[in-house]
Amino acid sequence: MKNLNSVLKNYQKQLTGKRVLLMAVLLSVNFGYSQFTSEYTYQDLLRDGKFETIKGNNWAYATDDDICCDLLPQYYSWHFGGGRYGINGLGMCLRSSGGGLMELWVPGVIKAQNKDTKNATWDNISIWADGYASYIQSNGDDNGMFISSNTGNKISLGDSNDDVTINSKKLILKNNAGGDNLAQVAINTDTPTDGVALTVGGKTWMRGELRVASSNPIGQHDNFKVLVGNEKTDLISYGDENGMFISSDLGNKVTLGDSNDEVAINAKKLILDYGEANDLAQVAINAGNPVNKVALTVGGKVYIGESKNIETHPEIGEDLEKDCSLFVEKQILASDLNIIPKPHWKDAVFENDYKKMDLSALEGYVKENKHLPGIVSEKEVKEKGYKIHVFNEGLLQNVEELLLHIIDQNKKIEELNKRIKALEK
């Protein structure tokens, strides 16, 4: 220790306090190496401070880059190795790299060992480089290796120029504080969202399956998965009869597809139910909003049938297609049928100033046209069909006029009966 103190004093003017301390620690730790056969020992090296350099078979110590190791310059250096002084035979080097910085070079492996279990091969950390990569390896037990900040600050791996790869059998992120504390991960954002384990600022790309289970799963059915195949993407629920809910907590729209997509729902049953008494699940097709108190609002033509298009029915002319909104291939079954209010009907037949067609004129019309007045002909029905309201109006008009003719005929018959009885007397 006297020799060490002597050297430190002799070179105090040349070296900064930090350099002296590092050299002293390194020399003290490696004091056992002084037993190697060489021209000099550590004691020889430290005995006389006037030497600017001392070299041996296994040593090199210098305070001037002009004297020791041309391949390892800069101010001063302390070397240990079996290949004399060249860098290829370097065993260990402590030197100044300029600017007040110190470098420790070890071409090999640096190991940090637990002082209480020095003989345990697993109880150490190794640092080395193999010409292709650099390694920091823990040989600890299942507790592994801890990299932490005692002040609670950030720990950074790599910088903006690096690709950081984590090759691990298992990657576990856990907040050891326990309770409801989460290990929070933020990608492309500096601040994780409160109460959220993963916050991603940008698009997320994943290869394989994404499975989401309940907080207390009781089986495989209690989760759903997102699966992407070569031809399609599947969103599959393994829930019970309650199924899977896709909803907005804010009561906003939930959109499937966009204006470029065809959305197909292949379901055994498609149930649209609001779930509240006296309230309707309202559906709007080609309409911005459903009509009030109506379950289905369609802004456009509706076709019901197996042919799937109007063109398969050549009997439907352009006029009918233009005027109609609902096309039904087969019959319509209903307990009743209501017609919305119309601006006109044929009750005017019973007005005093109404002039009905007399029976002789009616006879002539029927003989000529082969149908009643105001009723579509067979030819029109075959070509264009007919409108229920118009047909009912014409039929009603004929019935009402025929009723008036019957009333008139009845009056005439009664008058004739009176005359016959008068003549019989």
Tab-separated table of C-alpha atoms in Angstrom:
chain	number	residue	atom	x	y	z
A	1	MET	CA	0.000	0.000	0.000
A	2	LYS	CA	2.957	2.347	0.614
A	3	ASN	CA	4.119	1.783	-2.971
A	4	LEU	CA	0.626	2.414	-4.278
A	5	ASN	CA	0.333	5.634	-2.298
A	6	SER	CA	3.765	6.697	-3.580
A	7	VAL	CA	2.777	6.265	-7.198
A	8	LEU	CA	-0.495	8.101	-6.687
A	9	LYS	CA	1.377	11.039	-5.170
A	10	ASN	CA	4.015	11.109	-7.921
A	11	TYR	CA	1.414	11.195	-10.669
A	12	GLN	CA	-1.171	13.335	-8.962
A	13	LYS	CA	-0.100	16.380	-10.920
A	14	GLN	CA	-0.460	14.554	-14.232
A	15	LEU	CA	-3.741	12.710	-13.585
A	16	THR	CA	-7.174	13.883	-12.543
A	17	GLY	CA	-8.668	12.595	-9.317
A	18	LYS	CA	-11.083	10.320	-11.200
A	19	ARG	CA	-8.280	8.656	-13.212
A	20	VAL	CA	-6.172	8.040	-10.092
A	21	LEU	CA	-9.094	6.399	-8.294
A	22	LEU	CA	-9.906	4.094	-11.221
A	23	MET	CA	-6.271	3.009	-11.616
A	24	ALA	CA	-5.965	2.361	-7.890
A	25	VAL	CA	-9.104	0.195	-7.861
A	26	LEU	CA	-7.984	-1.773	-10.926
A	27	LEU	CA	-4.478	-2.339	-9.572
A	28	SER	CA	-5.831	-3.406	-6.181
A	29	VAL	CA	-8.358	-5.869	-7.655
A	30	ASN	CA	-5.736	-7.464	-9.875
A	31	PHE	CA	-2.937	-7.519	-7.316
A	32	GLY	CA	-2.671	-11.282	-7.563
A	33	TYR	CA	-1.397	-11.029	-11.121
A	34	SER	CA	1.941	-9.784	-9.696
A	35	GLN	CA	3.020	-13.414	-9.271
A	36	PHE	CA	3.419	-13.937	-13.068
A	37	THR	CA	6.989	-14.465	-14.221
A	38	SER	CA	8.148	-11.242	-15.841
A	39	GLU	CA	10.939	-8.749	-15.831
A	40	TYR	CA	8.974	-6.640	-13.387
A	41	THR	CA	6.380	-7.149	-10.711
A	42	TYR	CA	3.687	-4.734	-9.586
A	43	GLN	CA	6.026	-3.745	-6.798
A	44	ASP	CA	8.711	-2.955	-9.357
A	45	LEU	CA	6.222	-0.968	-11.385
A	46	LEU	CA	5.059	1.159	-8.481
A	47	ARG	CA	8.404	1.532	-6.670
A	48	ASP	CA	9.871	4.403	-8.648
A	49	GLY	CA	7.569	7.111	-9.979
A	50	LYS	CA	10.212	8.736	-12.124
A	51	PHE	CA	9.754	6.152	-14.856
A	52	GLU	CA	7.527	7.360	-17.606
A	53	THR	CA	7.086	3.780	-18.700
A	54	ILE	CA	7.807	0.334	-17.324
A	55	LYS	CA	7.514	-2.706	-19.569
A	56	GLY	CA	7.749	-6.368	-18.840
A	57	ASN	CA	6.788	-9.611	-20.539
A	58	ASN	CA	3.336	-9.317	-19.018
A	59	TRP	CA	3.138	-5.647	-18.043
A	60	ALA	CA	3.034	-2.217	-19.533
A	61	TYR	CA	2.547	0.989	-17.612
A	62	ALA	CA	2.990	4.415	-19.134
A	63	THR	CA	2.160	8.053	-18.576
A	64	ASP	CA	2.965	9.132	-22.140
A	65	ASP	CA	1.457	7.884	-25.376
A	66	ASP	CA	4.827	8.330	-27.110
A	67	ILE	CA	6.435	5.604	-25.029
A	68	CYS	CA	3.953	2.751	-24.625
A	69	CYS	CA	1.904	0.892	-27.164
A	70	ASP	CA	1.698	2.873	-30.370
A	71	LEU	CA	-1.514	1.018	-31.207
A	72	LEU	CA	-3.136	2.149	-27.951
A	73	PRO	CA	-2.265	5.846	-27.638
A	74	GLN	CA	-3.634	8.719	-25.569
A	75	TYR	CA	-1.986	10.199	-22.484
A	76	TYR	CA	-1.407	7.202	-20.230
A	77	SER	CA	-2.339	3.548	-20.021
A	78	TRP	CA	-1.993	0.457	-17.880
A	79	HIS	CA	-1.765	-2.842	-19.736
A	80	PHE	CA	-1.667	-6.475	-18.791
A	81	GLY	CA	-1.182	-9.253	-21.361
A	82	GLY	CA	0.890	-12.145	-22.547
A	83	GLY	CA	1.751	-10.777	-25.979
A	84	ARG	CA	4.031	-8.003	-24.947
A	85	TYR	CA	2.646	-4.616	-25.889
A	86	GLY	CA	0.732	-5.016	-29.154
A	87	ILE	CA	-3.054	-4.782	-29.221
A	88	ASN	CA	-3.373	-8.343	-30.569
A	89	GLY	CA	-1.863	-9.758	-27.405
A	90	LEU	CA	-3.627	-7.370	-25.047
A	91	GLY	CA	-5.055	-8.980	-21.933
A	92	MET	CA	-6.469	-5.891	-20.185
A	93	CYS	CA	-6.057	-2.153	-20.623
A	94	LEU	CA	-7.033	0.857	-18.539
A	95	ARG	CA	-6.330	4.037	-20.384
A	96	SER	CA	-7.430	7.588	-20.941
A	97	SER	CA	-9.370	8.084	-24.144
A	98	GLY	CA	-9.023	11.839	-24.022
A	99	GLY	CA	-11.412	14.474	-22.833
A	100	GLY	CA	-11.145	13.290	-19.239
A	101	LEU	CA	-12.770	9.894	-19.982
A	102	MET	CA	-11.459	6.503	-18.944
A	103	GLU	CA	-11.704	3.234	-20.868
A	104	LEU	CA	-11.259	-0.320	-19.603
A	105	TRP	CA	-10.531	-2.836	-22.357
A	106	VAL	CA	-10.864	-6.566	-21.716
A	107	PRO	CA	-10.589	-8.850	-24.779
A	108	GLY	CA	-12.464	-11.712	-23.167
A	109	VAL	CA	-15.213	-12.078	-20.593
A	110	ILE	CA	-15.951	-9.797	-17.632
A	111	LYS	CA	-17.761	-11.587	-14.815
A	112	ALA	CA	-19.429	-10.059	-11.751
A	113	GLN	CA	-19.671	-12.722	-9.014
A	114	ASN	CA	-21.593	-12.881	-5.737
A	115	LYS	CA	-18.885	-12.537	-3.093
A	116	ASP	CA	-20.615	-15.010	-0.799
A	117	THR	CA	-20.955	-17.786	-3.401
A	118	LYS	CA	-17.792	-17.433	-5.489
A	119	ASN	CA	-17.709	-21.099	-6.440
A	120	ALA	CA	-21.233	-21.133	-7.926
A	121	THR	CA	-20.988	-21.074	-11.740
A	122	TRP	CA	-24.571	-19.854	-12.091
A	123	ASP	CA	-24.248	-16.878	-9.763
A	124	ASN	CA	-22.660	-14.266	-12.023
A	125	ILE	CA	-23.168	-11.814	-14.843
A	126	SER	CA	-20.977	-12.092	-17.934
A	127	ILE	CA	-20.142	-9.358	-20.443
A	128	TRP	CA	-18.349	-10.175	-23.684
A	129	ALA	CA	-18.192	-9.665	-27.448
A	130	ASP	CA	-17.577	-12.331	-30.103
A	131	GLY	CA	-16.759	-10.259	-33.177
A	132	TYR	CA	-20.396	-10.185	-34.360
A	133	ALA	CA	-22.443	-9.216	-31.329
A	134	SER	CA	-22.129	-7.949	-27.754
A	135	TYR	CA	-23.612	-9.832	-24.805
A	136	ILE	CA	-24.736	-9.173	-21.247
A	137	GLN	CA	-25.736	-12.554	-19.812
A	138	SER	CA	-27.167	-13.511	-16.449
A	139	ASN	CA	-26.293	-16.928	-15.029
A	140	GLY	CA	-28.600	-16.405	-12.064
A	141	ASP	CA	-31.433	-18.616	-10.831
A	142	ASP	CA	-35.124	-18.227	-11.647
A	143	ASN	CA	-35.078	-14.700	-10.203
A	144	GLY	CA	-33.085	-13.736	-13.290
A	145	MET	CA	-31.325	-10.419	-13.814
A	146	PHE	CA	-32.643	-7.055	-12.694
A	147	ILE	CA	-31.994	-3.864	-14.678
A	148	SER	CA	-33.500	-1.014	-12.735
A	149	SER	CA	-33.149	2.598	-11.726
A	150	ASN	CA	-32.826	3.234	-8.004
A	151	THR	CA	-34.241	6.720	-8.547
A	152	GLY	CA	-37.295	5.495	-10.437
A	153	ASN	CA	-36.259	7.098	-13.727
A	154	LYS	CA	-36.461	5.720	-17.249
A	155	ILE	CA	-34.374	2.808	-18.504
A	156	SER	CA	-33.647	3.057	-22.235
A	157	LEU	CA	-32.681	0.245	-24.600
A	158	GLY	CA	-31.244	1.481	-27.880
A	159	ASP	CA	-31.910	4.835	-29.485
A	160	SER	CA	-33.715	6.186	-32.533
A	161	ASN	CA	-31.198	4.494	-34.858
A	162	ASP	CA	-31.520	0.993	-33.352
A	163	ASP	CA	-33.689	-2.039	-33.874
A	164	VAL	CA	-34.213	-3.616	-30.433
A	165	THR	CA	-35.035	-7.336	-30.528
A	166	ILE	CA	-36.151	-9.318	-27.473
A	167	ASN	CA	-35.645	-13.039	-28.066
A	168	SER	CA	-37.272	-14.716	-25.103
A	169	LYS	CA	-39.257	-17.841	-24.380
A	170	LYS	CA	-41.566	-15.792	-22.181
A	171	LEU	CA	-41.869	-12.005	-21.875
A	172	ILE	CA	-43.641	-11.064	-18.654
A	173	LEU	CA	-44.488	-7.449	-17.828
A	174	LYS	CA	-45.771	-7.158	-14.282
A	175	ASN	CA	-46.123	-4.391	-11.728
A	176	ASN	CA	-44.808	-5.903	-8.498
A	177	ALA	CA	-46.627	-3.283	-6.446
A	178	GLY	CA	-49.584	-5.693	-6.449
A	179	GLY	CA	-53.247	-4.908	-6.031
A	180	ASP	CA	-54.846	-3.098	-8.960
A	181	ASN	CA	-51.517	-1.713	-10.197
A	182	LEU	CA	-50.864	-2.426	-13.870
A	183	ALA	CA	-47.646	-2.827	-15.796
A	184	GLN	CA	-48.344	-0.197	-18.429
A	185	VAL	CA	-46.824	-0.308	-21.924
A	186	ALA	CA	-46.921	2.637	-24.348
A	187	ILE	CA	-45.932	2.354	-28.026
A	188	ASN	CA	-45.399	5.516	-30.100
A	189	THR	CA	-46.686	7.640	-27.226
A	190	ASP	CA	-44.967	8.960	-24.116
A	191	THR	CA	-47.903	8.514	-21.762
A	192	PRO	CA	-49.940	5.324	-21.221
A	193	THR	CA	-53.671	5.795	-20.837
A	194	ASP	CA	-54.776	5.678	-17.189
A	195	GLY	CA	-56.003	2.253	-16.142
A	196	VAL	CA	-54.903	0.639	-19.430
A	197	ALA	CA	-52.159	-1.979	-19.769
A	198	LEU	CA	-51.315	-1.297	-23.453
A	199	THR	CA	-51.528	2.062	-25.223
A	200	VAL	CA	-50.603	2.157	-28.913
A	201	GLY	CA	-50.176	5.424	-30.774
A	202	GLY	CA	-50.601	4.190	-34.333
A	203	LYS	CA	-51.661	1.146	-36.304
A	204	THR	CA	-51.265	-2.349	-34.840
A	205	TRP	CA	-50.181	-5.303	-36.990
A	206	MET	CA	-50.363	-8.836	-35.660
A	207	ARG	CA	-49.770	-12.209	-37.302
A	208	GLY	CA	-51.720	-15.144	-35.905
A	209	GLU	CA	-54.738	-15.290	-33.609
A	210	LEU	CA	-55.896	-12.622	-31.159
A	211	ARG	CA	-57.879	-14.117	-28.272
A	212	VAL	CA	-59.665	-12.082	-25.615
A	213	ALA	CA	-60.987	-13.823	-22.501
A	214	SER	CA	-63.083	-12.526	-19.625
A	215	SER	CA	-61.384	-11.465	-16.418
A	216	ASN	CA	-62.459	-14.736	-14.821
A	217	PRO	CA	-62.686	-17.283	-17.662
A	218	ILE	CA	-64.427	-20.534	-16.835
A	219	GLY	CA	-63.641	-22.328	-20.058
A	220	GLN	CA	-62.723	-22.068	-23.694
A	221	HIS	CA	-66.179	-20.790	-24.569
A	222	ASP	CA	-65.665	-17.674	-22.458
A	223	ASN	CA	-63.639	-15.768	-25.034
A	224	PHE	CA	-63.602	-14.627	-28.630
A	225	LYS	CA	-60.843	-14.594	-31.196
A	226	VAL	CA	-59.840	-12.685	-34.294
A	227	LEU	CA	-58.388	-14.946	-36.968
A	228	VAL	CA	-57.049	-13.960	-40.374
A	229	GLY	CA	-56.819	-16.659	-43.031
A	230	ASN	CA	-55.551	-16.517	-46.589
A	231	GLU	CA	-58.951	-15.522	-47.942
A	232	LYS	CA	-60.988	-14.003	-45.108
A	233	THR	CA	-60.979	-12.515	-41.633
A	234	ASP	CA	-63.018	-14.122	-38.849
A	235	LEU	CA	-64.323	-12.590	-35.635
A	236	ILE	CA	-65.523	-15.598	-33.643
A	237	SER	CA	-67.350	-15.663	-30.321
A	238	TYR	CA	-67.107	-18.649	-28.007
A	239	GLY	CA	-69.704	-17.222	-25.642
A	240	ASP	CA	-72.875	-18.919	-24.421
A	241	GLU	CA	-76.409	-18.221	-25.672
A	242	ASN	CA	-75.911	-14.540	-24.837
A	243	GLY	CA	-73.500	-14.412	-27.773
A	244	MET	CA	-71.223	-11.498	-28.610
A	245	PHE	CA	-72.108	-7.827	-28.367
A	246	ILE	CA	-70.739	-5.164	-30.706
A	247	SER	CA	-71.886	-1.832	-29.347
A	248	SER	CA	-71.004	1.767	-28.578
A	249	ASP	CA	-70.941	2.747	-24.911
A	250	LEU	CA	-71.787	6.316	-25.950
A	251	GLY	CA	-74.853	5.299	-27.921
A	252	ASN	CA	-73.287	6.284	-31.233
A	253	LYS	CA	-73.379	4.492	-34.555
A	254	VAL	CA	-71.755	1.099	-35.066
A	255	THR	CA	-70.695	0.783	-38.711
A	256	LEU	CA	-70.005	-2.412	-40.668
A	257	GLY	CA	-68.242	-1.853	-43.979
A	258	ASP	CA	-68.224	1.317	-46.051
A	259	SER	CA	-69.537	2.515	-49.403
A	260	ASN	CA	-67.159	0.183	-51.268
A	261	ASP	CA	-68.055	-3.023	-49.395
A	262	GLU	CA	-70.593	-5.765	-49.703
A	263	VAL	CA	-71.557	-6.865	-46.199
A	264	ALA	CA	-73.001	-10.375	-46.059
A	265	ILE	CA	-74.614	-11.748	-42.895
A	266	ASN	CA	-74.725	-15.538	-43.114
A	267	ALA	CA	-76.792	-16.439	-40.091
A	268	LYS	CA	-79.166	-19.204	-39.133
A	269	LYS	CA	-81.216	-16.557	-37.371
A	270	LEU	CA	-80.909	-12.773	-37.569
A	271	ILE	CA	-82.686	-11.173	-34.635
A	272	LEU	CA	-83.006	-7.408	-34.278
A	273	ASP	CA	-84.506	-6.641	-30.894
A	274	TYR	CA	-84.315	-3.420	-28.931
A	275	GLY	CA	-84.835	-5.357	-25.731
A	276	GLU	CA	-87.133	-2.838	-24.050
A	277	ALA	CA	-90.915	-3.099	-23.721
A	278	ASN	CA	-92.938	-1.102	-26.279
A	279	ASP	CA	-89.753	-0.041	-28.079
A	280	LEU	CA	-88.788	-1.070	-31.597
A	281	ALA	CA	-85.476	-2.074	-33.069
A	282	GLN	CA	-85.537	0.264	-36.051
A	283	VAL	CA	-83.758	-0.527	-39.308
A	284	ALA	CA	-83.212	2.000	-42.108
A	285	ILE	CA	-82.029	1.001	-45.585
A	286	ASN	CA	-80.982	3.782	-47.947
A	287	ALA	CA	-82.487	6.239	-45.486
A	288	GLY	CA	-80.684	8.511	-43.093
A	289	ASN	CA	-83.095	7.844	-40.232
A	290	PRO	CA	-85.947	5.383	-39.653
A	291	VAL	CA	-89.490	6.700	-39.785
A	292	ASN	CA	-90.897	7.189	-36.278
A	293	LYS	CA	-92.660	4.153	-34.791
A	294	VAL	CA	-91.686	1.963	-37.781
A	295	ALA	CA	-89.425	-1.086	-37.533
A	296	LEU	CA	-88.248	-1.047	-41.166
A	297	THR	CA	-87.705	2.007	-43.346
A	298	VAL	CA	-86.556	1.446	-46.924
A	299	GLY	CA	-85.536	4.320	-49.152
A	300	GLY	CA	-85.959	2.561	-52.511
A	301	LYS	CA	-87.684	-0.357	-54.198
A	302	VAL	CA	-88.226	-3.613	-52.303
A	303	TYR	CA	-88.321	-6.977	-54.064
A	304	ILE	CA	-89.528	-10.139	-52.300
A	305	GLY	CA	-89.087	-13.373	-54.172
A	306	GLU	CA	-86.655	-16.013	-55.352
A	307	SER	CA	-85.777	-14.516	-58.748
A	308	LYS	CA	-83.763	-11.786	-57.018
A	309	ASN	CA	-84.291	-9.210	-59.762
A	310	ILE	CA	-87.151	-7.560	-61.649
A	311	GLU	CA	-85.673	-8.319	-65.058
A	312	THR	CA	-86.695	-11.990	-64.697
A	313	HIS	CA	-90.332	-10.823	-65.036
A	314	PRO	CA	-90.772	-9.429	-68.558
A	315	GLU	CA	-94.482	-8.935	-67.857
A	316	ILE	CA	-93.571	-6.050	-65.585
A	317	GLY	CA	-93.407	-3.062	-67.865
A	318	GLU	CA	-91.287	0.033	-67.428
A	319	ASP	CA	-94.262	2.091	-66.290
A	320	LEU	CA	-95.118	-0.368	-63.529
A	321	GLU	CA	-91.508	-0.677	-62.469
A	322	LYS	CA	-91.224	3.081	-62.270
A	323	ASP	CA	-94.424	3.568	-60.290
A	324	CYS	CA	-94.099	0.674	-57.833
A	325	SER	CA	-91.987	0.414	-54.689
A	326	LEU	CA	-92.781	-3.132	-53.502
A	327	PHE	CA	-92.538	-6.206	-55.718
A	328	VAL	CA	-93.775	-9.547	-54.393
A	329	GLU	CA	-93.534	-12.691	-56.521
A	330	LYS	CA	-96.175	-14.697	-54.695
A	331	GLN	CA	-99.351	-13.831	-52.853
A	332	ILE	CA	-99.571	-11.568	-49.853
A	333	LEU	CA	-101.287	-13.028	-46.806
A	334	ALA	CA	-102.769	-10.512	-44.381
A	335	SER	CA	-105.634	-10.368	-41.927
A	336	ASP	CA	-106.640	-7.041	-43.412
A	337	LEU	CA	-105.446	-4.408	-45.833
A	338	ASN	CA	-105.749	-0.676	-45.307
A	339	ILE	CA	-105.391	1.972	-47.976
A	340	ILE	CA	-104.009	5.330	-46.982
A	341	PRO	CA	-106.423	8.290	-47.300
A	342	LYS	CA	-107.214	9.239	-50.885
A	343	PRO	CA	-108.333	12.630	-52.224
A	344	HIS	CA	-111.314	11.202	-54.143
A	345	TRP	CA	-113.858	8.345	-54.089
A	346	LYS	CA	-117.117	7.573	-56.022
A	347	ASP	CA	-119.730	8.582	-53.468
A	348	ALA	CA	-120.639	11.444	-55.816
A	349	VAL	CA	-122.930	8.933	-57.575
A	350	PHE	CA	-125.492	9.582	-54.846
A	351	GLU	CA	-125.480	13.336	-55.291
A	352	ASN	CA	-128.741	14.850	-56.702
A	353	ASP	CA	-127.002	16.403	-59.689
A	354	TYR	CA	-125.165	13.212	-60.662
A	355	LYS	CA	-126.139	11.880	-64.092
A	356	LYS	CA	-125.721	8.153	-64.376
A	357	MET	CA	-125.527	6.237	-67.625
A	358	ASP	CA	-128.935	4.893	-68.586
A	359	LEU	CA	-129.389	1.186	-69.131
A	360	SER	CA	-129.612	1.382	-72.884
A	361	ALA	CA	-126.331	3.326	-73.057
A	362	LEU	CA	-124.786	0.848	-70.644
A	363	GLU	CA	-125.909	-2.004	-72.845
A	364	GLY	CA	-124.290	-0.401	-75.871
A	365	TYR	CA	-121.015	0.277	-73.988
A	366	VAL	CA	-120.759	-3.315	-72.763
A	367	LYS	CA	-121.440	-4.724	-76.226
A	368	GLU	CA	-118.756	-2.534	-77.751
A	369	ASN	CA	-115.983	-2.650	-75.060
A	370	LYS	CA	-116.625	-6.046	-73.435
A	371	HIS	CA	-116.140	-4.603	-69.915
A	372	LEU	CA	-117.885	-2.252	-67.520
A	373	PRO	CA	-117.268	1.493	-67.644
A	374	GLY	CA	-114.364	2.592	-65.425
A	375	ILE	CA	-112.966	-0.972	-65.174
A	376	VAL	CA	-109.675	-1.925	-66.865
A	377	SER	CA	-109.919	-4.273	-69.784
A	378	GLU	CA	-108.419	-7.738	-70.010
A	379	LYS	CA	-105.850	-6.415	-72.487
A	380	GLU	CA	-104.708	-3.690	-70.074
A	381	VAL	CA	-104.465	-6.140	-67.178
A	382	LYS	CA	-102.220	-8.441	-69.245
A	383	GLU	CA	-100.002	-5.596	-70.395
A	384	LYS	CA	-99.864	-3.261	-67.425
A	385	GLY	CA	-101.730	-4.892	-64.558
A	386	TYR	CA	-104.048	-2.665	-62.607
A	387	LYS	CA	-104.165	-0.473	-59.532
A	388	ILE	CA	-106.323	-1.641	-56.641
A	389	HIS	CA	-107.589	1.804	-55.723
A	390	VAL	CA	-108.507	2.725	-59.310
A	391	PHE	CA	-110.123	-0.668	-59.822
A	392	ASN	CA	-112.134	-0.349	-56.606
A	393	GLU	CA	-113.264	3.123	-57.597
A	394	GLY	CA	-114.541	1.923	-60.975
A	395	LEU	CA	-116.177	-1.162	-59.505
A	396	LEU	CA	-117.845	0.906	-56.773
A	397	GLN	CA	-119.130	3.402	-59.321
A	398	ASN	CA	-120.756	0.615	-61.371
A	399	VAL	CA	-122.286	-0.986	-58.283
A	400	GLU	CA	-123.675	2.311	-57.070
A	401	GLU	CA	-125.110	3.170	-60.503
A	402	LEU	CA	-126.624	-0.317	-60.809
A	403	LEU	CA	-128.178	0.165	-57.368
A	404	LEU	CA	-129.736	3.437	-58.501
A	405	HIS	CA	-131.070	1.692	-61.628
A	406	ILE	CA	-132.584	-1.011	-59.426
A	407	ILE	CA	-134.228	1.628	-57.235
A	408	ASP	CA	-135.613	3.358	-60.295
A	409	GLN	CA	-136.863	0.060	-61.741
A	410	ASN	CA	-138.454	-0.819	-58.425
A	411	LYS	CA	-140.341	2.485	-58.391
A	412	LYS	CA	-141.584	1.872	-61.903
A	413	ILE	CA	-142.732	-1.653	-61.004
A	414	GLU	CA	-144.629	-0.375	-57.960
A	415	GLU	CA	-146.317	2.292	-60.106
A	416	LEU	CA	-147.353	-0.348	-62.674
A	417	ASN	CA	-148.719	-2.603	-59.919
A	418	LYS	CA	-150.892	0.271	-58.671
A	419	ARG	CA	-152.280	0.820	-62.148
A	420	ILE	CA	-153.005	-2.869	-62.665
A	421	LYS	CA	-154.913	-3.054	-59.381
A	422	ALA	CA	-156.893	0.069	-60.327
A	423	LEU	CA	-157.873	-1.478	-63.659
A	424	GLU	CA	-158.933	-4.748	-62.009
A	425	LYS	CA	-161.527	-2.925	-59.955
